[in-house]
């Protein structure tokens, strides 16, 4: 393909797969291609890596976004392919020197050559030395460190010569959709987007569910959740946001439950709704951002109760994480700044002063059943609003 | 959620719409005086002359010396110039603030304490500062007293003249050592009659956009030559407020002040009638703004059950704009609630508070619809 740029994508855990490796590689390839839709892309595979040849009309940012948000990609680098000719290899190496990370001109480097074609005139050591000379001639301040270099220049002699520099990091993990589909309870806080990231990293496709209680929670709170969904969408390979209008149900719970039990009753009702939406969307699990003992509804007893309200498996990827770790990851994936916007996701009138911390599961189940909320929940499920976001994070109208 | 309703605006203590004459004055000034007042050429000198004439005109309207007026970007900056001046002082002293100040003053308590100053916050039961409390708080180390003229959350008006007398009496009994008295008069200018000289304050702050002038321009009245700004730069505004002067904004502010003062009595009567009408129609609700010694432009009340932001949203669904507190900050709700707590109102009521603020443009029909809507929402959310 003329007027195109070659990228090399390194695979991590996928390379360890056995007979089903093809399944994972194919998903990864499709997930990346989905993010490059509209641009001509050719894909070829070699052991442990995939080459993407992308037409130059595709903006750099789109390519960066595609590789850096697709689970399964461990690292990626721009790659030059040239004839197996010493001058051509030198020329390609010089071109790579103009780009990051070498363009900075300071630090340490190492050259790494793999010579699959043993008929090539120079051996690996000789190629390494030749590349070292090119680096030095372009950036004299760079020094060699073969043990712990800041950057590398790589050359592989195969059907042609392939040259590339040290890779940018991808998010690792397994391609989204390879593990099936679940429903994320998205609140607008710091934790649930991080929970989505962690589960997507294990290949889980997710749709998001938000419980909106206007006018007790604001339109800005809903807008914030939409922004979070759009930020998560590239990691989730596109997603759907289900907005459940929950005001009537919340008021009902407030009127028909004991004050200290209201939060647990809300959680139970949310589980019921999430299960119903999940079944309809062919999901297999519910994902939450709960962490053990973070708040009253996240104690062992409380989570055991809410678990019992869900027919589907409840996954809590953050359950053992420290708050600071969660915040660091939220910053890393870019959701933190939105999550901390000051729009409350639950109105103060629905927050009991002294919520129950150690509920009795059987008793709570009985209290929940006594509330008689099913009809209201069915109405809420029937009136769910949906918003679809593409793998590029854009809302699809 | 939000249905199509005619917008009825009751948030005039947050900001008012700019008047046509003010806008015309702005346009005329920026077109006619393009020069920088600090430039030496004719264009600059013309702009400088216009600036000084405008200062003199505003001074005439306020009955003060033109040299006592500094143009600022608003009342927040005017307050900051006075309070920041303390930061220059090597010897840390004592400062008295009222507990119901706008955050642009009250937030200085934390800063000044951090810098080693002693800060006394005067209680304000039901929104009024007691002279005896001020008397008790004064000490030989007191350097500054700051008490706002009209409170922005409930509208209570302080007897600033009486409070200044307490300070001056203390001064005369303590070797006449000067205590600077500042008042934030942002919610008063053009709405409540007052006389700066008769009140005897050393400084006062004002903002143009509260009286149908533009945003981004305000005024500091200051007679204390010892005030020194923290901002550095040119010598504009005698060094108190360096930076190129906002000629258009200043011209528009002049126009707005002139119009507001000209119609002050008429507007006051109009707004007082509307306020009385609202109080009558909503008499079953808890009302924070006292009936006396209170600006008719502000009426703070509470929904019996709904938190203020929920009530505010429900009202906006009907096209009605009110405030769930002072609109000057993101966490305005919390700050206005702390002012209500300082006034000794129960916390349960304070968190349900909303502020209705009127203007000369508010009509009886607006008020009727507001009262009907509030009554209806209270029935629906009892």
XYZ file of C-alpha atoms in Angstrom:
779
model
C 0.000 0.000 0.000
C 1.476 3.345 -1.045
C 1.364 6.426 1.202
C 1.033 4.393 4.338
C 2.822 3.885 7.632
C 3.637 0.580 9.182
C 3.057 -0.088 12.882
C 4.224 -3.065 14.837
C 1.997 -4.193 17.688
C 3.386 -6.463 20.399
C 1.152 -8.965 22.067
C 1.575 -10.093 25.670
C -0.700 -12.629 27.284
C -2.216 -13.552 23.928
C 1.129 -15.017 22.824
C 0.845 -17.525 25.681
C -2.436 -18.871 24.353
C -2.427 -22.277 22.743
C -4.849 -23.515 20.131
C -7.264 -20.621 20.693
C -4.647 -17.955 20.028
C -6.183 -17.213 16.637
C -9.478 -16.325 18.318
C -7.796 -13.702 20.516
C -5.627 -12.318 17.712
C -8.602 -11.963 15.415
C -10.564 -10.046 18.064
C -7.590 -7.790 18.720
C -7.195 -7.112 15.008
C -10.897 -6.316 14.633
C -10.947 -4.126 17.749
C -8.111 -1.995 16.389
C -9.593 -1.880 12.885
C -12.906 -0.674 14.361
C -11.101 2.349 15.757
C -9.479 3.061 12.382
C -12.739 2.769 10.446
C -12.776 4.909 7.330
C -9.034 4.508 6.719
C -7.421 1.792 4.631
C -5.607 -0.655 6.875
C -3.778 -3.866 6.003
C -2.965 -6.345 8.717
C -0.366 -9.084 8.695
C 0.731 -11.434 11.428
C 4.103 -12.734 12.500
C 4.870 -14.701 15.600
C 4.076 -12.665 18.741
C 3.313 -9.525 16.800
C 0.892 -7.986 14.348
C 1.765 -5.420 11.678
C -0.746 -2.702 10.793
C -0.145 -0.798 7.597
C -2.316 2.328 7.885
C -2.846 4.895 5.157
C -1.260 8.271 5.875
C -4.597 10.087 5.684
C -5.330 8.671 9.127
C -4.313 11.244 11.780
C -1.535 10.257 14.212
C -3.860 10.910 17.198
C -6.419 8.426 15.871
C -3.720 5.784 15.495
C -2.311 6.503 18.962
C -5.812 6.325 20.442
C -6.491 3.025 18.692
C -3.353 1.294 20.010
C -3.264 2.848 23.465
C -6.895 2.008 24.323
C -7.140 -1.489 22.887
C -6.670 -4.259 25.403
C -4.328 -6.977 24.191
C -1.766 -4.455 22.920
C 1.310 -4.549 25.140
C 3.333 -2.080 23.099
C 3.425 -0.498 19.681
C 5.895 1.326 17.547
C 6.136 2.911 14.167
C 8.078 0.557 11.918
C 10.004 1.001 8.658
C 10.215 -1.786 6.110
C 12.952 -1.702 3.519
C 14.948 -3.871 1.169
C 17.560 -6.165 2.704
C 20.290 -3.772 1.676
C 22.876 -2.125 3.936
C 22.347 1.408 2.600
C 18.545 1.048 2.758
C 18.780 -0.143 6.375
C 21.015 2.813 7.292
C 18.592 5.191 5.609
C 15.642 3.732 7.546
C 17.604 3.954 10.811
C 18.387 7.625 10.095
C 14.666 8.282 9.511
C 13.784 6.711 12.880
C 16.292 9.019 14.578
C 14.040 11.999 13.751
C 11.172 10.548 15.768
C 10.582 9.845 19.468
C 12.219 8.569 21.581
C 15.562 9.181 19.823
C 14.734 12.730 18.715
C 15.199 13.912 22.315
C 18.920 13.392 21.722
C 19.826 12.477 25.312
C 19.967 9.264 27.329
C 21.195 5.734 26.679
C 20.405 3.251 23.919
C 21.001 -0.219 22.638
C 20.592 -1.807 19.222
C 18.923 -5.199 18.988
C 19.020 -7.268 15.808
C 17.217 -10.495 14.955
C 18.467 -12.169 11.810
C 15.802 -14.692 10.749
C 17.326 -14.744 7.261
C 20.745 -16.244 7.918
C 21.853 -15.526 4.350
C 22.093 -11.787 4.988
C 25.630 -10.506 4.439
C 26.136 -9.088 7.954
C 25.665 -11.027 11.160
C 23.606 -9.689 14.100
C 26.587 -8.187 15.895
C 27.757 -6.410 12.738
C 24.256 -4.969 12.160
C 24.115 -3.788 15.798
C 27.445 -1.985 15.327
C 26.261 -0.414 12.095
C 23.067 0.860 13.716
C 25.104 2.197 16.652
C 27.187 4.243 14.219
C 24.035 5.702 12.632
C 22.653 6.648 16.052
C 25.922 8.300 17.048
C 26.212 10.224 13.811
C 22.693 11.634 14.268
C 22.749 12.118 18.057
C 26.336 12.228 19.367
C 25.211 12.738 23.002
C 23.483 9.370 23.210
C 25.529 6.691 24.964
C 25.326 2.905 24.792
C 23.920 0.892 27.704
C 23.312 -2.735 26.800
C 21.861 -3.691 30.203
C 19.274 -1.008 30.965
C 18.909 1.354 27.994
C 16.438 4.256 27.914
C 15.585 3.372 24.316
C 16.305 0.743 21.713
C 16.620 0.574 17.970
C 15.527 -2.782 16.622
C 16.224 -4.438 13.307
C 14.722 -7.701 12.098
C 15.898 -9.331 8.892
C 13.032 -11.442 7.542
C 11.426 -11.338 4.075
C 12.522 -7.710 4.223
C 14.320 -5.605 6.807
C 12.089 -4.188 9.558
C 13.342 -1.333 11.728
C 11.626 0.166 14.728
C 12.414 1.866 18.023
C 11.363 1.070 21.580
C 7.629 0.701 21.861
C 5.050 2.933 23.477
C 3.033 1.077 26.089
C -0.375 -0.331 25.363
C -2.886 -1.269 28.070
C -2.048 -5.022 27.997
C -4.626 -7.621 28.971
C -6.953 -9.445 26.619
C -9.093 -8.086 23.767
C -12.523 -6.832 24.813
C -15.405 -9.210 23.953
C -13.243 -12.335 24.322
C -14.614 -12.851 27.855
C -18.292 -12.157 27.110
C -20.505 -9.292 28.231
C -21.517 -7.718 31.529
C -23.336 -4.690 32.923
C -21.437 -1.988 34.765
C -23.171 -0.003 37.525
C -21.810 3.442 36.713
C -22.354 6.006 39.453
C -20.389 9.077 38.439
C -17.824 8.590 41.199
C -14.158 7.649 40.945
C -14.491 3.881 41.382
C -16.911 2.509 38.798
C -14.978 3.732 35.703
C -11.869 2.098 37.151
C -13.823 -1.123 37.712
C -14.851 -0.991 34.048
C -11.223 -0.572 32.980
C -10.074 -3.507 35.096
C -12.747 -5.848 33.761
C -12.284 -4.694 30.162
C -8.597 -5.478 30.610
C -9.659 -9.108 31.144
C -11.605 -9.032 27.885
C -15.083 -8.265 29.245
C -17.408 -6.233 27.056
C -19.640 -3.952 29.130
C -22.671 -1.768 28.860
C -23.211 0.883 31.543
C -26.232 1.480 33.777
C -26.836 4.777 35.557
C -29.658 5.420 38.024
C -30.937 8.960 37.617
C -33.179 10.536 40.248
C -34.103 13.932 38.859
C -34.776 16.411 40.436
C -33.013 14.884 43.460
C -29.893 14.495 41.359
C -29.075 17.120 38.786
C -28.934 17.137 35.007
C -25.246 17.970 35.448
C -24.788 14.648 37.267
C -26.260 12.867 34.228
C -24.054 14.894 31.869
C -21.054 13.887 33.962
C -21.984 10.207 33.618
C -22.331 10.651 29.852
C -18.852 12.185 29.757
C -17.469 9.270 31.776
C -19.153 6.827 29.390
C -17.584 8.552 26.405
C -14.172 8.384 28.114
C -14.636 4.657 28.791
C -16.056 3.851 25.347
C -12.663 3.436 23.558
C -11.525 0.958 26.226
C -14.851 -0.905 25.966
C -14.799 -0.929 22.140
C -17.910 1.233 22.230
C -20.660 0.918 24.790
C -24.269 1.636 25.570
C -25.379 3.799 28.497
C -28.727 2.785 30.005
C -30.234 5.646 32.029
C -32.775 4.306 34.501
C -35.174 6.957 35.807
C -35.216 5.961 39.422
C -36.958 8.830 41.225
C -40.275 7.074 41.823
C -38.534 3.932 43.033
C -36.283 5.891 45.380
C -39.214 7.813 46.849
C -41.084 4.552 47.295
C -38.143 2.981 49.093
C -37.746 6.054 51.299
C -41.406 5.827 52.278
C -41.566 2.060 52.705
C -38.331 1.160 54.443
C -36.629 1.905 57.715
C -34.303 4.887 57.406
C -31.098 3.000 58.244
C -31.933 0.356 55.605
C -32.690 2.697 52.704
C -29.236 2.522 51.077
C -29.320 -1.281 51.143
C -32.806 -1.274 49.669
C -31.645 1.093 46.885
C -28.725 -1.245 46.155
C -31.037 -4.256 46.111
C -33.451 -2.519 43.724
C -30.533 -1.464 41.501
C -29.334 -5.083 41.352
C -32.791 -6.229 40.293
C -32.952 -3.607 37.527
C -29.379 -4.318 36.402
C -30.144 -8.043 36.183
C -33.244 -7.403 34.090
C -31.315 -5.137 31.670
C -28.418 -7.594 31.563
C -30.676 -10.503 30.682
C -32.264 -8.453 27.907
C -28.855 -7.454 26.549
C -27.499 -11.003 26.867
C -25.049 -10.053 29.578
C -23.699 -12.598 32.003
C -22.545 -10.578 34.992
C -22.872 -7.325 36.933
C -19.744 -5.223 37.547
C -19.527 -2.720 40.404
C -16.845 -0.392 41.748
C -17.260 -1.533 45.342
C -14.206 -1.864 47.598
C -14.397 -3.693 50.878
C -15.442 -1.485 53.812
C -15.295 1.749 51.797
C -18.821 2.774 52.864
C -21.664 1.157 54.809
C -23.059 -0.602 51.740
C -19.675 -2.175 51.007
C -19.125 -4.205 54.173
C -19.020 -8.017 53.859
C -22.562 -8.280 55.238
C -23.930 -5.563 52.934
C -22.257 -7.015 49.850
C -23.478 -10.496 50.775
C -27.021 -9.100 50.841
C -26.749 -7.221 47.521
C -25.104 -10.317 45.995
C -28.114 -12.352 47.012
C -30.343 -9.931 45.110
C -28.518 -10.709 41.852
C -29.105 -13.852 39.836
C -26.045 -13.051 37.778
C -22.475 -13.179 38.995
C -21.427 -9.888 40.636
C -17.838 -8.912 39.858
C -16.097 -6.346 42.066
C -12.614 -5.909 40.593
C -11.675 -3.173 43.108
C -12.727 -5.087 46.195
C -9.210 -5.411 47.580
C -7.745 -2.177 46.280
C -6.610 0.821 48.290
C -8.415 4.105 47.530
C -5.159 5.768 46.495
C -4.453 2.952 44.005
C -7.951 3.411 42.573
C -7.438 7.160 42.264
C -4.056 6.671 40.571
C -5.604 4.330 38.031
C -8.513 6.778 37.470
C -5.935 9.476 36.693
C -4.061 7.105 34.375
C -7.160 6.276 32.327
C -8.310 9.909 32.304
C -11.601 9.651 34.198
C -10.484 11.169 37.522
C -10.960 14.843 36.624
C -14.532 14.185 35.486
C -15.357 11.939 38.442
C -14.441 14.605 40.977
C -16.766 17.245 39.501
C -18.993 18.332 42.373
C -22.326 16.876 41.250
C -23.691 14.519 43.839
C -24.925 11.164 42.549
C -27.346 10.741 45.454
C -29.375 13.483 47.072
C -28.829 14.032 50.782
C -32.469 13.248 51.550
C -31.894 9.651 50.453
C -28.771 9.191 52.569
C -29.548 7.899 56.043
C -27.583 9.478 58.880
C -26.725 6.083 60.366
C -26.900 3.437 57.634
C -26.936 -0.194 58.643
C -23.401 -1.599 58.514
C -23.955 -5.237 59.413
C -27.331 -6.192 57.924
C -28.904 -9.600 58.386
C -29.320 -11.049 54.905
C -32.520 -12.978 55.520
C -34.158 -10.104 57.374
C -33.199 -7.602 54.641
C -34.512 -9.923 51.941
C -37.797 -10.128 53.808
C -37.934 -6.333 54.196
C -37.168 -5.902 50.529
C -39.964 -8.258 49.516
C -42.377 -6.506 51.883
C -41.805 -3.182 50.104
C -43.695 -4.355 47.020
C -41.560 -2.344 44.597
C -41.590 -4.760 41.629
C -44.204 -2.903 39.574
C -42.328 0.390 39.932
C -39.077 -1.279 38.859
C -40.750 -2.767 35.826
C -41.982 0.692 34.869
C -38.467 2.056 35.314
C -37.017 -0.750 33.152
C -39.600 -0.093 30.434
C -38.697 3.618 30.407
C -34.917 3.213 30.224
C -33.194 5.753 27.945
C -30.207 4.528 25.969
C -27.201 6.369 24.579
C -24.754 4.583 22.285
C -21.066 5.496 22.158
C -18.715 4.307 19.430
C -15.176 2.961 19.953
C -14.007 6.525 19.204
C -15.897 7.750 22.301
C -18.401 9.723 20.239
C -22.118 9.626 20.963
C -23.965 7.950 18.085
C -27.097 9.845 17.201
C -37.241 17.475 32.365
C -37.156 21.217 31.675
C -40.363 22.190 29.934
C -40.652 25.228 27.720
C -41.665 28.066 30.008
C -41.118 31.764 29.847
C -38.041 32.474 31.937
C -38.729 34.493 35.056
C -35.538 35.683 36.671
C -35.258 36.030 40.445
C -31.488 35.815 40.846
C -30.615 39.511 40.694
C -28.373 39.340 43.748
C -26.155 37.022 41.675
C -26.169 39.294 38.650
C -28.532 41.622 36.832
C -29.099 42.099 33.140
C -27.061 44.955 31.675
C -29.234 47.964 30.883
C -29.417 49.419 27.370
C -28.048 52.824 28.479
C -25.117 51.068 30.198
C -24.422 49.060 27.058
C -24.610 52.219 24.936
C -22.213 53.986 27.294
C -19.825 51.042 26.992
C -19.897 51.039 23.208
C -19.534 54.797 22.970
C -16.560 54.889 25.324
C -14.620 52.081 23.668
C -15.183 53.536 20.223
C -14.360 57.090 21.216
C -11.450 56.435 23.599
C -9.278 53.825 21.986
C -6.075 55.110 23.527
C -4.444 53.698 26.624
C -4.895 56.296 29.406
C -1.205 55.840 30.284
C -0.032 56.760 26.754
C 1.431 60.185 26.195
C -0.098 60.884 22.782
C -3.358 62.739 22.306
C -5.445 59.561 22.085
C -4.043 58.454 25.449
C -4.513 61.872 27.025
C -8.145 61.967 25.843
C -8.789 58.565 27.396
C -7.117 59.682 30.625
C -9.230 62.842 30.741
C -12.389 60.788 30.166
C -11.380 58.345 32.893
C -10.779 61.124 35.404
C -13.981 62.925 34.454
C -15.918 59.674 34.957
C -14.247 59.174 38.335
C -15.225 62.704 39.333
C -18.802 62.151 38.155
C -19.154 58.899 40.124
C -17.577 60.600 43.145
C -20.168 63.356 42.804
C -22.966 60.783 42.755
C -21.590 59.119 45.891
C -20.727 62.404 47.604
C -17.051 61.573 48.047
C -13.642 62.831 46.922
C -12.671 61.506 43.454
C -9.251 60.619 44.838
C -10.916 58.119 47.171
C -12.213 56.026 44.260
C -10.306 53.174 42.594
C -11.681 51.313 39.622
C -11.358 47.543 40.031
C -12.549 44.383 38.299
C -15.364 44.015 40.819
C -16.145 43.900 44.516
C -14.057 40.768 45.092
C -10.942 42.622 43.943
C -11.920 45.726 45.906
C -12.241 43.626 49.077
C -8.952 41.915 48.277
C -7.045 45.209 47.949
C -8.051 46.203 51.489
C -7.492 42.797 53.092
C -4.278 42.018 51.201
C -2.855 45.251 52.527
C -2.561 43.555 55.929
C -0.113 41.055 54.424
C 2.488 43.837 54.134
C 2.412 44.495 57.873
C 5.385 43.044 59.715
C 3.663 43.138 63.073
C 0.681 40.806 63.096
C -2.358 42.167 64.862
C -6.035 41.464 65.249
C -8.834 41.568 62.702
C -12.610 41.505 63.237
C -14.871 40.091 60.534
C -18.581 39.464 60.707
C -19.674 35.833 60.432
C -21.962 36.605 57.489
C -19.443 38.073 55.036
C -19.256 37.099 51.379
C -16.481 34.505 50.797
C -14.327 37.216 49.176
C -13.940 38.550 52.738
C -14.625 35.544 54.969
C -12.007 33.366 53.243
C -9.350 35.808 54.484
C -9.892 34.522 58.035
C -8.000 31.345 57.144
C -5.217 33.181 55.291
C -4.695 35.781 57.999
C -4.675 33.161 60.764
C -2.122 31.196 58.765
C 0.051 34.323 58.619
C -0.116 34.784 62.381
C -2.998 37.233 62.730
C -5.690 36.823 65.356
C -9.155 36.853 63.794
C -12.418 37.379 65.650
C -15.607 36.423 63.837
C -18.612 38.306 65.131
C -21.783 36.295 65.591
C -24.861 37.587 63.767
C -28.008 36.214 65.367
C -30.849 36.528 62.819
C -28.420 38.329 60.557
C -27.504 41.335 62.704
C -24.187 42.284 64.275
C -24.553 43.534 67.827
C -22.687 46.707 68.802
C -21.902 45.218 72.223
C -20.265 42.207 70.555
C -18.114 44.493 68.419
C -17.261 46.565 71.493
C -16.161 43.401 73.328
C -14.098 42.148 70.402
C -12.068 45.361 69.932
C -8.615 45.385 71.489
C -5.468 47.455 71.293
C -4.135 45.133 68.569
C -7.199 45.479 66.299
C -6.171 46.831 62.899
C -9.212 46.185 60.742
C -12.945 45.609 61.035
C -14.939 44.378 58.039
C -18.738 44.184 58.165
C -20.930 44.065 55.083
C -23.663 46.643 54.608
C -26.317 44.383 53.046
C -25.964 40.633 53.406
C -26.063 38.762 50.116
C -27.827 35.647 51.435
C -30.753 37.047 53.447
C -30.541 40.813 52.830
C -30.107 42.028 56.409
C -28.804 45.610 56.625
C -26.299 46.541 59.309
C -26.230 49.852 61.102
C -22.742 50.492 59.789
C -22.766 54.108 61.020
C -23.513 52.909 64.551
C -20.859 50.188 64.361
C -18.280 52.709 63.112
C -19.088 54.936 66.101
C -18.230 52.040 68.405
C -14.865 51.676 66.674
C -14.105 55.405 66.749
C -15.020 55.613 70.435
C -12.617 52.755 71.107
C -9.892 54.510 69.088
C -10.238 57.699 71.091
C -9.873 55.746 74.315
C -6.755 54.001 73.022
C -4.371 56.765 71.946
C -6.322 57.325 68.728
C -4.577 54.403 67.111
C -6.288 53.954 63.740
C -8.575 50.971 63.117
C -9.577 50.587 59.474
C -13.302 49.944 58.974
C -14.296 48.336 55.689
C -17.749 47.517 54.385
C -18.716 45.357 51.441
C -21.590 47.389 50.015
C -22.074 45.306 46.865
C -25.756 44.521 47.482
C -26.475 48.090 48.620
C -25.335 50.435 45.857
C -28.218 51.766 43.821
C -30.718 49.834 45.922
C -30.504 51.092 49.489
C -29.918 54.764 50.389
C -26.634 55.290 52.256
C -24.040 58.011 52.705
C -20.453 56.826 52.736
C -19.131 59.904 54.524
C -21.897 59.904 57.128
C -21.323 56.190 57.817
C -17.694 57.052 58.469
C -16.167 53.914 56.967
C -12.599 53.997 55.687
C -13.359 51.860 52.687
C -16.228 50.220 50.818
C -16.505 47.903 47.832
C -18.974 47.836 44.940
C -19.688 45.846 41.791
C -21.301 47.186 38.608
C -23.104 44.022 37.512
C -25.346 43.992 40.580
C -27.052 47.176 39.379
C -27.488 46.552 35.656
C -23.920 47.497 34.771
C -21.359 45.223 33.108
C -19.510 42.336 34.711
C -15.785 42.673 35.314
C -15.837 46.189 36.712
C -16.220 47.500 40.227
C -15.210 50.210 42.582
C -13.220 50.649 45.761
C -13.851 53.663 47.987
C -10.873 54.167 50.264
C -9.704 57.119 52.336
C -6.860 55.350 54.123
C -3.517 56.367 52.581
C -1.847 53.433 54.329
C -3.505 50.833 52.102
C -0.972 49.177 49.800
C -1.843 46.725 47.043
C -0.202 43.340 46.616
C -0.489 43.599 42.834
C 2.547 45.043 41.096
C 2.701 46.669 37.710
C 2.039 50.129 36.365
C 0.986 53.126 38.394
C -2.625 53.069 37.251
C -5.153 53.867 39.954
C -2.295 55.305 42.026
C -0.740 51.874 42.233
C -3.688 50.339 44.099
C -4.927 48.545 40.996
C -2.211 48.302 38.356
C -3.286 47.306 34.873
C -4.808 49.081 31.898
C -8.120 50.622 32.879
C -11.371 49.122 31.571
C -12.607 52.332 29.938
C -15.797 50.846 28.481
C -16.700 49.041 31.679
C -16.062 52.120 33.767
C -18.222 54.295 31.502
C -21.011 51.711 31.626
C -20.700 51.446 35.416
C -21.008 55.217 35.662
C -24.196 55.106 33.613
C -25.612 52.239 35.703
C -24.812 53.988 39.009
C -26.295 57.246 37.743
C -29.531 55.543 36.634
C -29.829 53.445 39.775
C -29.327 56.399 42.103
C -31.679 58.564 40.077
C -34.488 55.989 40.393
C -33.478 54.628 43.779
C -36.597 55.731 45.681
C -38.983 54.724 42.940
C -37.328 51.316 42.500
C -37.170 50.800 46.254
C -40.925 51.388 46.558
C -41.652 49.074 43.614
C -39.466 46.269 44.926
C -40.785 46.736 48.491
C -44.328 46.191 47.231
C -43.283 43.027 45.396
C -41.431 41.812 48.467
C -44.495 42.412 50.646
C -46.667 40.585 48.120
C -44.322 37.577 48.176
C -44.139 37.541 51.970
C -47.917 37.625 52.095
C -48.412 34.837 49.567
C -45.688 32.638 51.055
C -46.354 33.422 54.689
C -46.755 29.752 55.571
C -43.092 29.087 54.737
C -40.081 29.614 56.965
C -38.680 33.008 55.893
C -35.092 33.855 56.829
C -35.105 37.505 55.772
C -36.415 39.631 58.638
C -39.260 42.043 57.924
C -37.309 45.040 59.184
C -33.782 46.332 58.549
C -33.620 44.131 55.480
C -33.177 44.886 51.805
C -36.464 44.378 49.931
C -34.376 43.137 46.994
C -33.588 39.832 48.766
C -35.968 37.286 50.246
C -34.541 34.029 51.598
C -36.899 31.249 52.552
C -36.996 27.482 52.896
C -38.978 24.612 51.475
C -40.289 22.542 54.379
C -38.802 19.262 53.093
C -36.807 19.607 49.879
C -33.071 20.425 49.861
C -32.347 23.769 48.260
C -30.786 22.437 45.063
C -33.752 20.123 44.452
C -36.216 22.962 44.996
C -34.123 25.179 42.693
C -34.256 22.529 39.938
C -38.002 22.055 40.273
C -38.505 25.810 40.013
C -36.297 26.002 36.944
C -38.370 23.250 35.336
C -41.153 25.841 35.501
C -38.872 28.519 34.034
C -38.120 30.196 37.368
C -34.524 31.129 38.221
C -33.708 31.438 41.915
C -30.501 30.745 43.773
C -29.762 27.961 46.210
C -27.269 30.376 47.753
C -24.749 32.957 46.681
C -23.866 32.138 43.071
C -20.270 33.283 43.333
C -18.709 29.889 43.911
C -19.151 26.245 42.983
C -19.938 25.179 46.502
C -22.196 28.192 46.994
C -24.813 26.078 48.664
C -22.479 25.092 51.472
C -21.220 28.648 51.946
C -24.672 30.233 52.069
C -25.735 27.530 54.496
C -22.808 28.407 56.746
C -23.981 32.050 56.679
C -27.462 30.872 57.702
C -25.911 28.739 60.433
C -24.023 31.839 61.657
C -27.390 33.571 61.858
C -28.448 30.762 64.214
C -31.072 29.311 61.898
C -31.608 25.544 62.366
C -29.372 23.466 60.065
C -32.354 21.440 58.873
C -34.002 24.608 57.532
C -30.762 26.155 56.287
C -30.123 23.249 53.916
C -33.531 23.839 52.325
C -32.964 27.553 51.761
C -33.439 29.384 48.499
C -32.792 33.021 47.729
C -35.250 35.034 45.681
C -33.715 38.317 44.567
C -35.673 41.018 42.802
C -34.806 43.910 40.536
C -36.453 47.035 39.243
C -37.492 44.996 36.200
C -39.349 42.329 38.197
C -43.104 42.635 37.666
C -46.096 41.872 39.845
C -47.009 39.143 37.364
C -43.571 37.561 37.805
C -44.087 37.538 41.539
C -47.622 36.125 41.240
C -46.360 33.260 39.097
C -43.424 32.621 41.415
C -45.744 32.477 44.436
C -48.191 30.176 42.640
C -45.403 27.864 41.491
C -43.781 27.689 44.924
C -47.153 26.961 46.544
C -47.895 24.261 43.990
C -44.491 22.605 44.455
C -44.940 22.617 48.199
C -48.268 20.850 47.832
C -46.717 18.286 45.473
C -43.694 17.644 47.708
C -45.169 17.985 51.169
